[in-house]
mmCIF file with all atom_site columns, C-alpha atoms in Angstrom:
data_model
loop_
_atom_site.group_PDB
_atom_site.id
_atom_site.type_symbol
_atom_site.label_atom_id
_atom_site.label_alt_id
_atom_site.label_comp_id
_atom_site.label_asym_id
_atom_site.label_entity_id
_atom_site.label_seq_id
_atom_site.pdbx_PDB_ins_code
_atom_site.Cartn_x
_atom_site.Cartn_y
_atom_site.Cartn_z
_atom_site.occupancy
_atom_site.B_iso_or_equiv
_atom_site.pdbx_formal_charge
_atom_site.auth_seq_id
_atom_site.auth_comp_id
_atom_site.auth_asym_id
_atom_site.auth_atom_id
_atom_site.pdbx_PDB_model_num
ATOM 1   C CA . MET C 1 1   ? -161.754 -8.178  40.041 1.00 89.00 ? 1   MET C CA 1
ATOM 2   C CA . ALA C 1 2   ? -161.236 -7.034  43.668 1.00 91.00 ? 2   ALA C CA 1
ATOM 3   C CA . TYR C 1 3   ? -161.019 -3.753  45.307 1.00 92.00 ? 3   TYR C CA 1
ATOM 4   C CA . ALA C 1 4   ? -160.277 -2.307  48.250 1.00 93.00 ? 4   ALA C CA 1
ATOM 5   C CA . VAL C 1 5   ? -160.836 1.710   49.730 1.00 93.00 ? 5   VAL C CA 1
ATOM 6   C CA . ALA C 1 6   ? -159.695 3.291   52.467 1.00 94.00 ? 6   ALA C CA 1
ATOM 7   C CA . PRO C 1 7   ? -160.680 6.843   53.308 1.00 93.00 ? 7   PRO C CA 1
ATOM 8   C CA . VAL C 1 8   ? -158.463 9.645   52.869 1.00 93.00 ? 8   VAL C CA 1
ATOM 9   C CA . ILE C 1 9   ? -158.911 11.428  56.555 1.00 92.00 ? 9   ILE C CA 1
ATOM 10  C CA . THR C 1 10  ? -157.955 14.988  57.721 1.00 90.00 ? 10  THR C CA 1
ATOM 11  C CA . THR C 1 11  ? -156.807 15.533  61.331 1.00 88.00 ? 11  THR C CA 1
ATOM 12  C CA . ASP C 1 12  ? -159.763 17.051  62.259 1.00 90.00 ? 12  ASP C CA 1
ATOM 13  C CA . GLY C 1 13  ? -162.174 13.578  60.531 1.00 91.00 ? 13  GLY C CA 1
ATOM 14  C CA . GLN C 1 14  ? -163.352 14.624  57.422 1.00 92.00 ? 14  GLN C CA 1
ATOM 15  C CA . VAL C 1 15  ? -162.891 12.848  54.714 1.00 92.00 ? 15  VAL C CA 1
ATOM 16  C CA . ILE C 1 16  ? -161.467 14.656  51.449 1.00 91.00 ? 16  ILE C CA 1
ATOM 17  C CA . GLY C 1 17  ? -161.277 11.112  49.241 1.00 92.00 ? 17  GLY C CA 1
ATOM 18  C CA . THR C 1 18  ? -160.116 8.133   48.876 1.00 92.00 ? 18  THR C CA 1
ATOM 19  C CA . VAL C 1 19  ? -157.651 5.961   47.862 1.00 93.00 ? 19  VAL C CA 1
ATOM 20  C CA . CYS C 1 20  ? -158.334 2.539   45.966 1.00 93.00 ? 20  CYS C CA 1
ATOM 21  C CA . VAL C 1 21  ? -156.524 -0.299  44.492 1.00 92.00 ? 21  VAL C CA 1
ATOM 22  C CA . MET C 1 22  ? -157.303 -2.335  42.940 1.00 93.00 ? 22  MET C CA 1
ATOM 23  C CA . ASP C 1 23  ? -156.779 -6.113  41.171 1.00 91.00 ? 23  ASP C CA 1
ATOM 24  C CA . THR C 1 24  ? -157.534 -7.836  38.221 1.00 91.00 ? 24  THR C CA 1
ATOM 25  C CA . ALA C 1 25  ? -158.220 -11.629 39.393 1.00 90.00 ? 25  ALA C CA 1
ATOM 26  C CA . PRO C 1 26  ? -160.855 -11.788 42.338 1.00 88.00 ? 26  PRO C CA 1
ATOM 27  C CA . HIS C 1 27  ? -159.655 -12.582 45.388 1.00 86.00 ? 27  HIS C CA 1
ATOM 28  C CA . ALA C 1 28  ? -160.576 -11.666 48.765 1.00 91.00 ? 28  ALA C CA 1
ATOM 29  C CA . TRP C 1 29  ? -157.866 -9.243  50.637 1.00 91.00 ? 29  TRP C CA 1
ATOM 30  C CA . LEU C 1 30  ? -155.665 -9.748  53.414 1.00 92.00 ? 30  LEU C CA 1
ATOM 31  C CA . LEU C 1 31  ? -155.657 -8.081  56.421 1.00 93.00 ? 31  LEU C CA 1
ATOM 32  C CA . THR C 1 32  ? -151.767 -6.435  55.792 1.00 93.00 ? 32  THR C CA 1
ATOM 33  C CA . GLU C 1 33  ? -152.556 -5.354  52.357 1.00 92.00 ? 33  GLU C CA 1
ATOM 34  C CA . ILE C 1 34  ? -155.753 -3.556  54.277 1.00 93.00 ? 34  ILE C CA 1
ATOM 35  C CA . ASN C 1 35  ? -153.539 -1.975  56.420 1.00 94.00 ? 35  ASN C CA 1
ATOM 36  C CA . CYS C 1 36  ? -151.149 -1.337  54.323 1.00 94.00 ? 36  CYS C CA 1
ATOM 37  C CA . LEU C 1 37  ? -153.578 1.003   52.221 1.00 94.00 ? 37  LEU C CA 1
ATOM 38  C CA . MET C 1 38  ? -154.544 2.437   55.408 1.00 94.00 ? 38  MET C CA 1
ATOM 39  C CA . ASP C 1 39  ? -150.937 3.481   55.925 1.00 95.00 ? 39  ASP C CA 1
ATOM 40  C CA . VAL C 1 40  ? -150.577 4.777   52.296 1.00 94.00 ? 40  VAL C CA 1
ATOM 41  C CA . ALA C 1 41  ? -153.736 7.094   53.230 1.00 94.00 ? 41  ALA C CA 1
ATOM 42  C CA . SER C 1 42  ? -152.706 8.396   56.460 1.00 93.00 ? 42  SER C CA 1
ATOM 43  C CA . ILE C 1 43  ? -148.941 9.174   54.478 1.00 94.00 ? 43  ILE C CA 1
ATOM 44  C CA . LEU C 1 44  ? -151.322 10.782  51.625 1.00 93.00 ? 44  LEU C CA 1
ATOM 45  C CA . ILE C 1 45  ? -153.254 13.187  54.686 1.00 93.00 ? 45  ILE C CA 1
ATOM 46  C CA . THR C 1 46  ? -149.826 13.821  56.073 1.00 92.00 ? 46  THR C CA 1
ATOM 47  C CA . GLU C 1 47  ? -148.043 14.817  53.253 1.00 93.00 ? 47  GLU C CA 1
ATOM 48  C CA . LEU C 1 48  ? -151.500 17.019  52.331 1.00 91.00 ? 48  LEU C CA 1
ATOM 49  C CA . GLU C 1 49  ? -152.027 18.719  55.111 1.00 92.00 ? 49  GLU C CA 1
ATOM 50  C CA . LEU C 1 50  ? -147.844 19.443  55.477 1.00 92.00 ? 50  LEU C CA 1
ATOM 51  C CA . ARG C 1 51  ? -147.917 21.629  52.287 1.00 92.00 ? 51  ARG C CA 1
ATOM 52  C CA . SER C 1 52  ? -150.860 23.067  53.132 1.00 91.00 ? 52  SER C CA 1
ATOM 53  C CA . ASP C 1 53  ? -149.181 24.650  56.606 1.00 92.00 ? 53  ASP C CA 1
ATOM 54  C CA . LEU C 1 54  ? -146.568 25.437  54.220 1.00 93.00 ? 54  LEU C CA 1
ATOM 55  C CA . SER C 1 55  ? -148.605 27.116  51.764 1.00 92.00 ? 55  SER C CA 1
ATOM 56  C CA . LEU C 1 56  ? -150.487 29.232  54.465 1.00 92.00 ? 56  LEU C CA 1
ATOM 57  C CA . LYS C 1 57  ? -146.511 29.582  56.497 1.00 95.00 ? 57  LYS C CA 1
ATOM 58  C CA . ARG C 1 58  ? -145.555 31.227  52.830 1.00 94.00 ? 58  ARG C CA 1
ATOM 59  C CA . GLN C 1 59  ? -148.869 33.845  52.261 1.00 95.00 ? 59  GLN C CA 1
ATOM 60  C CA . THR C 1 60  ? -148.306 35.273  55.482 1.00 95.00 ? 60  THR C CA 1
ATOM 61  C CA . GLN C 1 61  ? -144.788 35.432  55.586 1.00 96.00 ? 61  GLN C CA 1
ATOM 62  C CA . GLU C 1 62  ? -145.161 37.166  52.618 1.00 95.00 ? 62  GLU C CA 1
ATOM 63  C CA . HIS C 1 63  ? -147.853 39.541  53.411 1.00 95.00 ? 63  HIS C CA 1
ATOM 64  C CA . LEU C 1 64  ? -145.327 40.122  56.220 1.00 95.00 ? 64  LEU C CA 1
ATOM 65  C CA . LEU C 1 65  ? -142.584 41.631  54.187 1.00 94.00 ? 65  LEU C CA 1
ATOM 66  C CA . TYR C 1 66  ? -145.070 43.436  51.684 1.00 93.00 ? 66  TYR C CA 1
ATOM 67  C CA . SER C 1 67  ? -146.725 45.077  55.159 1.00 92.00 ? 67  SER C CA 1
ATOM 68  C CA . THR C 1 68  ? -142.899 46.550  56.925 1.00 92.00 ? 68  THR C CA 1
ATOM 69  C CA . LEU C 1 69  ? -142.279 47.157  53.044 1.00 89.00 ? 69  LEU C CA 1
ATOM 70  C CA . HIS C 1 70  ? -144.951 49.162  52.189 1.00 86.00 ? 70  HIS C CA 1
ATOM 71  C CA . ASP C 1 71  ? -147.168 52.081  53.242 1.00 81.00 ? 71  ASP C CA 1
ATOM 72  C CA . ALA C 1 72  ? -150.914 50.308  54.895 1.00 81.00 ? 72  ALA C CA 1
ATOM 73  C CA . LEU C 1 73  ? -152.979 53.492  52.967 1.00 75.00 ? 73  LEU C CA 1
ATOM 74  C CA . THR C 1 74  ? -151.410 54.054  49.540 1.00 73.00 ? 74  THR C CA 1
ATOM 75  C CA . GLY C 1 75  ? -149.483 50.517  49.327 1.00 78.00 ? 75  GLY C CA 1
ATOM 76  C CA . LEU C 1 76  ? -146.142 52.325  48.549 1.00 76.00 ? 76  LEU C CA 1
ATOM 77  C CA . PRO C 1 77  ? -142.824 51.242  49.013 1.00 80.00 ? 77  PRO C CA 1
ATOM 78  C CA . ASN C 1 78  ? -142.151 53.094  52.308 1.00 82.00 ? 78  ASN C CA 1
ATOM 79  C CA . ARG C 1 79  ? -138.805 54.659  53.584 1.00 82.00 ? 79  ARG C CA 1
ATOM 80  C CA . SER C 1 80  ? -137.561 51.064  54.561 1.00 86.00 ? 80  SER C CA 1
ATOM 81  C CA . LEU C 1 81  ? -137.474 50.131  51.287 1.00 85.00 ? 81  LEU C CA 1
ATOM 82  C CA . PHE C 1 82  ? -136.659 52.951  49.327 1.00 82.00 ? 82  PHE C CA 1
ATOM 83  C CA . THR C 1 83  ? -133.867 53.348  51.913 1.00 85.00 ? 83  THR C CA 1
ATOM 84  C CA . GLU C 1 84  ? -132.942 49.842  50.599 1.00 87.00 ? 84  GLU C CA 1
ATOM 85  C CA . ARG C 1 85  ? -133.190 50.669  46.985 1.00 83.00 ? 85  ARG C CA 1
ATOM 86  C CA . LEU C 1 86  ? -131.429 53.637  47.471 1.00 84.00 ? 86  LEU C CA 1
ATOM 87  C CA . ARG C 1 87  ? -128.281 51.798  49.132 1.00 87.00 ? 87  ARG C CA 1
ATOM 88  C CA . HIS C 1 88  ? -128.556 49.417  46.022 1.00 86.00 ? 88  HIS C CA 1
ATOM 89  C CA . ALA C 1 89  ? -128.079 51.778  44.142 1.00 83.00 ? 89  ALA C CA 1
ATOM 90  C CA . MET C 1 90  ? -125.287 53.689  45.196 1.00 87.00 ? 90  MET C CA 1
ATOM 91  C CA . ARG C 1 91  ? -123.246 50.372  45.213 1.00 90.00 ? 91  ARG C CA 1
ATOM 92  C CA . ARG C 1 92  ? -124.008 49.271  41.814 1.00 87.00 ? 92  ARG C CA 1
ATOM 93  C CA . SER C 1 93  ? -123.143 53.342  41.028 1.00 86.00 ? 93  SER C CA 1
ATOM 94  C CA . ALA C 1 94  ? -120.010 52.650  42.985 1.00 90.00 ? 94  ALA C CA 1
ATOM 95  C CA . ARG C 1 95  ? -118.532 49.964  41.144 1.00 92.00 ? 95  ARG C CA 1
ATOM 96  C CA . HIS C 1 96  ? -120.385 50.662  37.459 1.00 90.00 ? 96  HIS C CA 1
ATOM 97  C CA . PRO C 1 97  ? -119.604 54.327  37.513 1.00 88.00 ? 97  PRO C CA 1
ATOM 98  C CA . ASP C 1 98  ? -121.468 54.828  34.115 1.00 87.00 ? 98  ASP C CA 1
ATOM 99  C CA . ASP C 1 99  ? -124.294 53.604  35.889 1.00 82.00 ? 99  ASP C CA 1
ATOM 100 C CA . LEU C 1 100 ? -125.532 56.773  37.253 1.00 82.00 ? 100 LEU C CA 1
ATOM 101 C CA . PHE C 1 101 ? -129.487 57.092  39.081 1.00 79.00 ? 101 PHE C CA 1
ATOM 102 C CA . ALA C 1 102 ? -131.452 60.218  40.479 1.00 78.00 ? 102 ALA C CA 1
ATOM 103 C CA . VAL C 1 103 ? -133.268 60.514  43.375 1.00 79.00 ? 103 VAL C CA 1
ATOM 104 C CA . LEU C 1 104 ? -136.430 62.844  43.399 1.00 73.00 ? 104 LEU C CA 1
ATOM 105 C CA . PHE C 1 105 ? -137.956 64.416  46.749 1.00 73.00 ? 105 PHE C CA 1
ATOM 106 C CA . LEU C 1 106 ? -141.469 66.246  46.763 1.00 69.00 ? 106 LEU C CA 1
ATOM 107 C CA . ASP C 1 107 ? -142.896 67.927  48.977 1.00 71.00 ? 107 ASP C CA 1
ATOM 108 C CA . LEU C 1 108 ? -146.631 68.559  48.732 1.00 71.00 ? 108 LEU C CA 1
ATOM 109 C CA . ASP C 1 109 ? -147.325 72.507  50.032 1.00 73.00 ? 109 ASP C CA 1
ATOM 110 C CA . ARG C 1 110 ? -150.307 73.547  52.229 1.00 77.00 ? 110 ARG C CA 1
ATOM 111 C CA . PHE C 1 111 ? -151.146 69.936  52.197 1.00 73.00 ? 111 PHE C CA 1
ATOM 112 C CA . LYS C 1 112 ? -151.711 70.517  56.030 1.00 77.00 ? 112 LYS C CA 1
ATOM 113 C CA . ASP C 1 113 ? -154.550 72.528  54.675 1.00 81.00 ? 113 ASP C CA 1
ATOM 114 C CA . VAL C 1 114 ? -156.173 69.956  52.799 1.00 78.00 ? 114 VAL C CA 1
ATOM 115 C CA . ASN C 1 115 ? -156.296 67.731  55.635 1.00 77.00 ? 115 ASN C CA 1
ATOM 116 C CA . ASP C 1 116 ? -157.614 70.704  57.985 1.00 84.00 ? 116 ASP C CA 1
ATOM 117 C CA . ASN C 1 117 ? -160.208 71.730  55.520 1.00 86.00 ? 117 ASN C CA 1
ATOM 118 C CA . LEU C 1 118 ? -161.859 68.757  53.407 1.00 86.00 ? 118 LEU C CA 1
ATOM 119 C CA . GLY C 1 119 ? -160.920 66.629  55.995 1.00 84.00 ? 119 GLY C CA 1
ATOM 120 C CA . HIS C 1 120 ? -158.010 63.689  56.420 1.00 79.00 ? 120 HIS C CA 1
ATOM 121 C CA . PHE C 1 121 ? -160.186 60.750  54.190 1.00 80.00 ? 121 PHE C CA 1
ATOM 122 C CA . ALA C 1 122 ? -159.662 64.339  50.966 1.00 81.00 ? 122 ALA C CA 1
ATOM 123 C CA . GLY C 1 123 ? -155.697 64.460  52.189 1.00 78.00 ? 123 GLY C CA 1
ATOM 124 C CA . ASP C 1 124 ? -155.799 60.612  51.333 1.00 76.00 ? 124 ASP C CA 1
ATOM 125 C CA . GLU C 1 125 ? -157.089 60.245  48.588 1.00 78.00 ? 125 GLU C CA 1
ATOM 126 C CA . LEU C 1 126 ? -154.718 63.058  47.022 1.00 75.00 ? 126 LEU C CA 1
ATOM 127 C CA . ARG C 1 127 ? -151.493 61.938  48.570 1.00 72.00 ? 127 ARG C CA 1
ATOM 128 C CA . SER C 1 128 ? -152.704 58.619  46.427 1.00 72.00 ? 128 SER C CA 1
ATOM 129 C CA . LEU C 1 129 ? -153.615 59.948  43.629 1.00 71.00 ? 129 LEU C CA 1
ATOM 130 C CA . ASN C 1 130 ? -150.041 62.974  43.298 1.00 68.00 ? 130 ASN C CA 1
ATOM 131 C CA . CYS C 1 131 ? -148.090 58.983  43.832 1.00 67.00 ? 131 CYS C CA 1
ATOM 132 C CA . GLU C 1 132 ? -150.370 57.742  41.132 1.00 66.00 ? 132 GLU C CA 1
ATOM 133 C CA . GLN C 1 133 ? -149.597 60.634  38.969 1.00 63.00 ? 133 GLN C CA 1
ATOM 134 C CA . GLY C 1 134 ? -146.561 60.371  39.729 1.00 61.00 ? 134 GLY C CA 1
ATOM 135 C CA . GLN C 1 135 ? -145.802 56.941  38.889 1.00 62.00 ? 135 GLN C CA 1
ATOM 136 C CA . GLY C 1 136 ? -144.302 56.395  35.610 1.00 60.00 ? 136 GLY C CA 1
ATOM 137 C CA . TYR C 1 137 ? -144.460 60.005  34.662 1.00 57.00 ? 137 TYR C CA 1
ATOM 138 C CA . LEU C 1 138 ? -142.049 60.803  36.389 1.00 56.00 ? 138 LEU C CA 1
ATOM 139 C CA . PHE C 1 139 ? -139.995 57.881  37.656 1.00 57.00 ? 139 PHE C CA 1
ATOM 140 C CA . SER C 1 140 ? -139.864 54.302  36.375 1.00 59.00 ? 140 SER C CA 1
ATOM 141 C CA . ALA C 1 141 ? -138.832 53.242  39.658 1.00 62.00 ? 141 ALA C CA 1
ATOM 142 C CA . PRO C 1 142 ? -141.982 53.388  42.652 1.00 64.00 ? 142 PRO C CA 1
ATOM 143 C CA . ILE C 1 143 ? -142.736 55.882  43.992 1.00 65.00 ? 143 ILE C CA 1
ATOM 144 C CA . THR C 1 144 ? -142.072 55.530  48.049 1.00 66.00 ? 144 THR C CA 1
ATOM 145 C CA . ARG C 1 145 ? -144.317 57.955  50.645 1.00 61.00 ? 145 ARG C CA 1
ATOM 146 C CA . ASP C 1 146 ? -142.194 58.906  53.388 1.00 62.00 ? 146 ASP C CA 1
ATOM 147 C CA . ALA C 1 147 ? -143.949 61.357  55.428 1.00 62.00 ? 147 ALA C CA 1
ATOM 148 C CA . VAL C 1 148 ? -147.923 62.622  55.722 1.00 57.00 ? 148 VAL C CA 1
ATOM 149 C CA . ASP C 1 149 ? -146.735 64.994  52.596 1.00 58.00 ? 149 ASP C CA 1
ATOM 150 C CA . GLU C 1 150 ? -143.855 63.711  51.145 1.00 62.00 ? 150 GLU C CA 1
ATOM 151 C CA . VAL C 1 151 ? -142.718 61.656  48.701 1.00 61.00 ? 151 VAL C CA 1
ATOM 152 C CA . LEU C 1 152 ? -139.298 59.534  46.936 1.00 63.00 ? 152 LEU C CA 1
ATOM 153 C CA . ALA C 1 153 ? -138.145 58.194  44.412 1.00 64.00 ? 153 ALA C CA 1
ATOM 154 C CA . ALA C 1 154 ? -134.796 57.152  43.294 1.00 66.00 ? 154 ALA C CA 1
ATOM 155 C CA . ASP C 1 155 ? -134.368 55.826  39.182 1.00 60.00 ? 155 ASP C CA 1
ATOM 156 C CA . PRO C 1 156 ? -131.741 54.376  37.478 1.00 63.00 ? 156 PRO C CA 1
ATOM 157 C CA . ILE C 1 157 ? -130.818 56.894  34.428 1.00 58.00 ? 157 ILE C CA 1
ATOM 158 C CA . TRP C 1 158 ? -129.608 54.820  31.676 1.00 51.00 ? 158 TRP C CA 1
#
């Protein structure tokens, strides 16, 4: 048997594997065959690095989109996402008059007192707790943090 092996080397010089070819008949490999194997290893690393770059780019885009449409503190949808969902519900209702929806606006009274007397950490915890409690009980649609002391939700009524 005859074996030929070529290393799979990243652009920064790290060997991450090998490409191996086996022939059942014993012989010496020709330079053109070895060069072909090296080309296969080079193409393989190029493909792997491109896929890795694309995967990282996709993850970054998804993170940026999530960050753009959600509140950093609570992870709840923000006003932009709420507005888009509300527009969608209104367009759907215009096309299908039987498809109704409801909008909830909640203003937490004396929320400033909580922040002033107990600190912003306590206020953040209270707001997050209120949003978590309201989610699923009042509405099936995601609750949106609108302002320091306001939350919104738009939910279809079936």
